[in-house]
Short mmCIF file of C-alpha atoms and ligand atoms in Angstrom, two decimals:
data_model
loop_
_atom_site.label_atom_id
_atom_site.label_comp_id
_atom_site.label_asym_id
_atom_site.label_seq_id
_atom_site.Cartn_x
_atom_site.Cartn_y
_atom_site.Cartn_z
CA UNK A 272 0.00 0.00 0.00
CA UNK A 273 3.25 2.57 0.99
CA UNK A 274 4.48 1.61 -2.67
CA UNK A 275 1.40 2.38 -4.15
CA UNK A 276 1.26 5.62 -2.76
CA UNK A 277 4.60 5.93 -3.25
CA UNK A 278 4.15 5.73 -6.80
CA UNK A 279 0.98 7.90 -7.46
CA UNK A 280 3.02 10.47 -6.10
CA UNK A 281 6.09 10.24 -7.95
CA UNK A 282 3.98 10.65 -11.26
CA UNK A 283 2.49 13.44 -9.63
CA UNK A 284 5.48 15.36 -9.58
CA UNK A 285 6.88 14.44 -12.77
CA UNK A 286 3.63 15.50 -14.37
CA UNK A 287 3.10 19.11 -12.76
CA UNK A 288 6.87 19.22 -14.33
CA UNK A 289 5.39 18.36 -18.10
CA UNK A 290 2.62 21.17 -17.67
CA UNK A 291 4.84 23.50 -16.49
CA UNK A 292 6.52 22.64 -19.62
CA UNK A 293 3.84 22.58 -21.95
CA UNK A 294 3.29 26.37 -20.28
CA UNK A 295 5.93 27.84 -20.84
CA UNK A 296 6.80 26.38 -24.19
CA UNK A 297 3.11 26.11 -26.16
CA UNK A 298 2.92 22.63 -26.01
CA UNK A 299 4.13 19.90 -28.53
CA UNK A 300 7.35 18.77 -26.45
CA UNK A 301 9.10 15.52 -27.92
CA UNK A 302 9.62 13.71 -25.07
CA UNK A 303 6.26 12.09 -24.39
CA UNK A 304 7.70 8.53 -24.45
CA UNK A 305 7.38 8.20 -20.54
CA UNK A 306 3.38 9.77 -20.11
CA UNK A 307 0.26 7.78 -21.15
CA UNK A 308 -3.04 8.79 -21.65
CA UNK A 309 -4.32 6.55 -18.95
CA UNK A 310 -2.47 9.15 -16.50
CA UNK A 311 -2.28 12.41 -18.45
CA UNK A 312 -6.16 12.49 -18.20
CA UNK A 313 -6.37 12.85 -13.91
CA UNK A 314 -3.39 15.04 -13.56
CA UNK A 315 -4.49 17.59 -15.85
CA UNK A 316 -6.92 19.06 -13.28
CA UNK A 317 -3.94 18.35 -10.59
CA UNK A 318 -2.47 22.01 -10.97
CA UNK A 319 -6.28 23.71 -9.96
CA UNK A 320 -6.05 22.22 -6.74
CA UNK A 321 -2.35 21.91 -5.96
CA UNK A 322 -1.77 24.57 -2.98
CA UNK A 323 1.15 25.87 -4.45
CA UNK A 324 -0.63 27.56 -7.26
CA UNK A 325 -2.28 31.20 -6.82
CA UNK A 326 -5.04 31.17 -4.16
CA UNK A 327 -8.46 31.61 -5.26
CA UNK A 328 -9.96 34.74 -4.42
CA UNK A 329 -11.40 35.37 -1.90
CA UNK A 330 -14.39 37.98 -1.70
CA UNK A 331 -13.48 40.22 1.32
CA UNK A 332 -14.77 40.39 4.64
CA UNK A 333 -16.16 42.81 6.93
CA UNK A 334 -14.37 41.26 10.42
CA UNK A 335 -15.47 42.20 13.81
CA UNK A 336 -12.87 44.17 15.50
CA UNK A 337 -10.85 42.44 18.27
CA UNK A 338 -12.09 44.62 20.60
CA UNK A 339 -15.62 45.69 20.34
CA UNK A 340 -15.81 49.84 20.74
CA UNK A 341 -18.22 49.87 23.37
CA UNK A 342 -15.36 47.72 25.33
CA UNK A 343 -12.57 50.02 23.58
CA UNK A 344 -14.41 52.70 25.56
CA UNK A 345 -14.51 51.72 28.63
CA UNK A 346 -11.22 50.94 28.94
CA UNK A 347 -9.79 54.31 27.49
CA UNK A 348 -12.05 55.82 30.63
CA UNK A 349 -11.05 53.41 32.96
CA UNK A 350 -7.41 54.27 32.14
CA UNK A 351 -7.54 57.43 31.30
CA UNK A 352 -10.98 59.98 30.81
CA UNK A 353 -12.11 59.29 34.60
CA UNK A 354 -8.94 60.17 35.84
CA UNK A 355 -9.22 57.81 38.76
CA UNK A 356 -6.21 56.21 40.06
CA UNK A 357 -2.52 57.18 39.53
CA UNK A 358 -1.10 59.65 38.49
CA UNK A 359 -4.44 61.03 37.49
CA UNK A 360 -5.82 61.62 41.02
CA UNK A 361 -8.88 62.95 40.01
CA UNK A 362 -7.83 66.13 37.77
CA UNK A 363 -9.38 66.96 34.35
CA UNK A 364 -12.10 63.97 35.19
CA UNK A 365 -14.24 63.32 32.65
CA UNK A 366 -12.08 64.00 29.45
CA UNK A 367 -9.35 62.67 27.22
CA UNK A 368 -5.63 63.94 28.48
CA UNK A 369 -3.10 63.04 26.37
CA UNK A 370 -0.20 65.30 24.87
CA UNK A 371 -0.37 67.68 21.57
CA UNK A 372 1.46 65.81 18.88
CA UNK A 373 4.31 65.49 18.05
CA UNK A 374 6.35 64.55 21.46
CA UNK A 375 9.57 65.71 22.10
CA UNK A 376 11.63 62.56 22.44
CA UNK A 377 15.64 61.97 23.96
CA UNK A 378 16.53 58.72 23.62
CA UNK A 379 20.35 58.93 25.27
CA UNK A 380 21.55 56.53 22.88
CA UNK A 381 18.60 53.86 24.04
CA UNK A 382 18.43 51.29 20.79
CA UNK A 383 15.47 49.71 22.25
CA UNK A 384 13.38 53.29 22.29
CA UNK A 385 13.33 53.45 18.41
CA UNK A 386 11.39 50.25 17.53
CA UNK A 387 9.62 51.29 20.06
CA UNK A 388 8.41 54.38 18.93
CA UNK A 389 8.28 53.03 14.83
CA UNK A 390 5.97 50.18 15.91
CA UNK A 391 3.23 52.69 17.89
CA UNK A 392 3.29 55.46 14.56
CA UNK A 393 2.83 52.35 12.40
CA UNK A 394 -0.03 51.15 14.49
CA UNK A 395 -1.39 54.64 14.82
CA UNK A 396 -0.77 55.86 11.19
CA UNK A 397 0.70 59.15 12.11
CA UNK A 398 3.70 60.90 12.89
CA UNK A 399 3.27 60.75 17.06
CA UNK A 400 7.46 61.85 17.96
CA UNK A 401 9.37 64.48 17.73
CA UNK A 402 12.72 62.66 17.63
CA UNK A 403 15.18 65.89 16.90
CA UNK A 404 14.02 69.07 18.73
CA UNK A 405 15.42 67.67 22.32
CA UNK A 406 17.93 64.83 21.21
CA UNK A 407 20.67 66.94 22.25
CA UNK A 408 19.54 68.99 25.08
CA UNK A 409 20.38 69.01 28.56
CA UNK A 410 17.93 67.08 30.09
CA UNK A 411 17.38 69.98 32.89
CA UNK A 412 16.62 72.38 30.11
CA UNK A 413 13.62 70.20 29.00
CA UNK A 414 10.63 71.39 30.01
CA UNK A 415 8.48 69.05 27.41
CA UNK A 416 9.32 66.01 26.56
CA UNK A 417 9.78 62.40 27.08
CA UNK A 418 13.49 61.05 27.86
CA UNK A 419 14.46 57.93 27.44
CA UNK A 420 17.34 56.20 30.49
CA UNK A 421 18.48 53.08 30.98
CA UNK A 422 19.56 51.10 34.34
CA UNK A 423 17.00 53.15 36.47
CA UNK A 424 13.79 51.82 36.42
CA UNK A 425 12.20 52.42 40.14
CA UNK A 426 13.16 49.68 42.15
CA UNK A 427 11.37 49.51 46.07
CA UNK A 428 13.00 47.73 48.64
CA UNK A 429 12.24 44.69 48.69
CA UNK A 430 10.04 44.34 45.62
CA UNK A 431 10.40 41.68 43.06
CA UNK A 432 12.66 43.18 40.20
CA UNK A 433 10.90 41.55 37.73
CA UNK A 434 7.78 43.32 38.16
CA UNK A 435 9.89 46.67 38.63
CA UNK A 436 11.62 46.33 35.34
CA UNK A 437 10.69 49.95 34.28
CA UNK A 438 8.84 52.45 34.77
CA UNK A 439 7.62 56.22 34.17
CA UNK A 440 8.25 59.19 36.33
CA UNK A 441 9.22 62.67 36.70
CA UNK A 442 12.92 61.35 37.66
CA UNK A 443 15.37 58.52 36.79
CA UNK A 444 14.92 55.65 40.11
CA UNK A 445 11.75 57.36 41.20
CA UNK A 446 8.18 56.43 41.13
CA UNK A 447 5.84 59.54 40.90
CA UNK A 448 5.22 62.41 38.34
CA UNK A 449 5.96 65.70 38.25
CA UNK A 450 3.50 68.08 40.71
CA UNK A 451 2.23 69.60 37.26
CA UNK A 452 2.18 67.72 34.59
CA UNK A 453 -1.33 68.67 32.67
CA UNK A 454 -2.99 72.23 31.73
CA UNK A 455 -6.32 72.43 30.78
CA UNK A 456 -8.25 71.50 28.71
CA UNK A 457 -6.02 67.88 29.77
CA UNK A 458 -3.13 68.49 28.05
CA UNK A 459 -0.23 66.36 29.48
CA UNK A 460 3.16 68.33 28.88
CA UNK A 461 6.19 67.88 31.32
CA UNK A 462 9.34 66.05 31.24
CA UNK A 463 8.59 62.87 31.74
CA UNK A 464 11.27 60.17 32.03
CA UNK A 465 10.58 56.50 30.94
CA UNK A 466 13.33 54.38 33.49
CA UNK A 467 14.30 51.46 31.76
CA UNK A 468 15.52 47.89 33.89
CA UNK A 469 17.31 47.39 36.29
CA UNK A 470 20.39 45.31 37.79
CA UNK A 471 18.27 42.10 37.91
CA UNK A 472 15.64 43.16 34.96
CA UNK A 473 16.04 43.98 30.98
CA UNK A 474 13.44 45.67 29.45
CA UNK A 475 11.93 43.34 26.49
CA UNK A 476 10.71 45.42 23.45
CA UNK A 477 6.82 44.97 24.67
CA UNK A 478 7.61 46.66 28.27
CA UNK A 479 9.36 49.30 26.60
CA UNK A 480 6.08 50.21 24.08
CA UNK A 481 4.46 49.51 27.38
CA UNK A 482 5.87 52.11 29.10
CA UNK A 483 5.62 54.77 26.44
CA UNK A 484 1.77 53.70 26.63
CA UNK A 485 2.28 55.28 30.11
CA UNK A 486 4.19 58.54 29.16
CA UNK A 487 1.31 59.00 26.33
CA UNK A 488 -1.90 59.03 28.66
CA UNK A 489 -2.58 55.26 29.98
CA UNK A 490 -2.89 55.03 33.71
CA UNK A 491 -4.13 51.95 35.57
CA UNK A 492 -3.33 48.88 33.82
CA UNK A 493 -5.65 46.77 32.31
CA UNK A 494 -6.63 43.31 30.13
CA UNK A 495 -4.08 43.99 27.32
CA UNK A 496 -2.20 46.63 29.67
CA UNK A 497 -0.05 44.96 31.94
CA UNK A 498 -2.67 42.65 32.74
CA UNK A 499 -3.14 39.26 31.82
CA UNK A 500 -1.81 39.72 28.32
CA UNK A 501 1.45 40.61 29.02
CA UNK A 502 3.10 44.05 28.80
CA UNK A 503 0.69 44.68 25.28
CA UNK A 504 -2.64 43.16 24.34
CA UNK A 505 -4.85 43.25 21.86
CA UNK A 506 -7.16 46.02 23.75
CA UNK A 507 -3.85 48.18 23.82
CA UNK A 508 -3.82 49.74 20.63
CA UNK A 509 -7.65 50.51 20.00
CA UNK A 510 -7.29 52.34 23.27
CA UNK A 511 -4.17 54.61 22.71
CA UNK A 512 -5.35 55.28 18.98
CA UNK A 513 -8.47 56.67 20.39
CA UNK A 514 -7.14 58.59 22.92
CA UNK A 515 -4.94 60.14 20.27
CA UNK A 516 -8.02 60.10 17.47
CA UNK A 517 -9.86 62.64 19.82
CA UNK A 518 -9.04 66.44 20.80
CA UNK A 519 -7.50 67.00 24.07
CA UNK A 520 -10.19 67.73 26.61
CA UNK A 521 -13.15 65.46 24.55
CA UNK A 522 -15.69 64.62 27.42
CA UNK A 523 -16.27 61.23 27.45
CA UNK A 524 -19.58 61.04 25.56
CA UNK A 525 -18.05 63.01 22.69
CA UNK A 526 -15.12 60.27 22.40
CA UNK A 527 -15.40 58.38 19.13
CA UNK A 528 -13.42 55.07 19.10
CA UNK A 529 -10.63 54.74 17.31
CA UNK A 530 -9.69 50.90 15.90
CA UNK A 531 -6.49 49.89 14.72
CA UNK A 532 -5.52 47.52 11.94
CA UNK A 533 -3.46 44.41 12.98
ZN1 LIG B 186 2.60 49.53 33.60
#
């Protein structure tokens, strides 16, 4: 039975060889001494169905987003527009904060920051840094602006490193923001320092977009935040696309969701 099958599919081969030929040459080849019309007949249709032809088309789809919008909603005011929790603490509640585009960005020579930062403006379709302005600036000059360090992600005694492998604050090895870091309408503009590992901790490229997530408006963590799905989820980019798909101060019931393509 293995030699049978053996068999069929050795012709099989040789056979998707002859119509190649036959294709690319209009037919009429000599060498026909080794095919018969007993198997030229079934392997004829073989090239319709072989998978390594073109697909067939396929009439698009209209797919359901991962993340529903009423869901994409919630989360974005959970996070952000009800400015409960850290480092919100209750100001400009009610409406989108996020900063006005683009953000100032010094990276101090940190590789990981640029991937970083191409992967969210490819997810969110538009230019969202401003990697030149502050590059070179004293970082006590910078008023605006997110810099990037590495080796001083906020570590508390005693805590497990791993789940203090970075972190965003208004200093390198600290843990809270600046004591003014929005203006109305909800505009976030400080400097703002994204801490990056630490002796017992490297960074992977998710924590890092993770933490930029931060600097750019996401506060409590949630399911595709930091929770359960790692540093990034699938809920993560619907959310920071909207924030940044609505004007800074947009009450809540003005916010229009914002999807993302995968
Ligand atoms: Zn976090």
């Amino acid at each position: 039975m293995k030699k049978t099958v053996f068999g069929r599919a050795v012709a099989h081969v040789f056979m998707a060889g002859a119509a190649l030929v036959l294709t690319a040459c209009g037919g009429g080849g000599s060498d026909s001494g080794s095919s018969t019309p007993v198997t030229t007949t079934p392997e004829v249709t073989t090239p319709v169905t072989d998978p390594t032809t073109t697909p067939e088309p396929v009439a698009p789809v209209a797919t359901a987003p991962v993340v529903p919008d009423a869901e994409v909603l919630a989360l974005a005011d959970a996070t952000n527009i009800a400015s409960s929790g850290f480092p919100w603490s209750g100001r400009f509640a009610g409406v989108v904060k996020r900063w006005t585009l683009p953000i100032p960005v010094k990276t101090n020579g940190e590789p990981r920051a640029v991937p970083a930062m191409d992967a969210i403006e490819a997810k969110l379709g538009f230019v969202v840094f401003d990697r030149t302005s502050i590059a070179a600036s004293d970082e006590a000059t910078i008023t605006r602006g997110i810099v990037f360090r590495q080796g001083t992600s906020y570590l508390p005694a005693g805590a497990n490193p791993q789940a203090y492998c970075a972190n965003v604050a208004r200093a390198p090895l600290e843990g809270g923001y600046p004591s003014t870091f929005m203006f109305a309408p909800g505009e976030i503009s400080a400097r703002l320092y994204v801490n990056l590992d630490n002796p017992q901790c490297t960074a992977s490229p998710e924590i890092v977009i993770h933490e930029i997530g931060h600097a750019l408006g996401l506060g409590a963590h949630f399911k595709g935040f930091g929770d359960d799905d790692g540093p990034i989820g699938p809920a993560f980019w619907p959310v920071l696309a909207t924030l940044y798909a609505n004007p800074i101060g947009t009450p809540k019931t003005s916010v229009v969701v914002k999807q993302v393509k995968n």
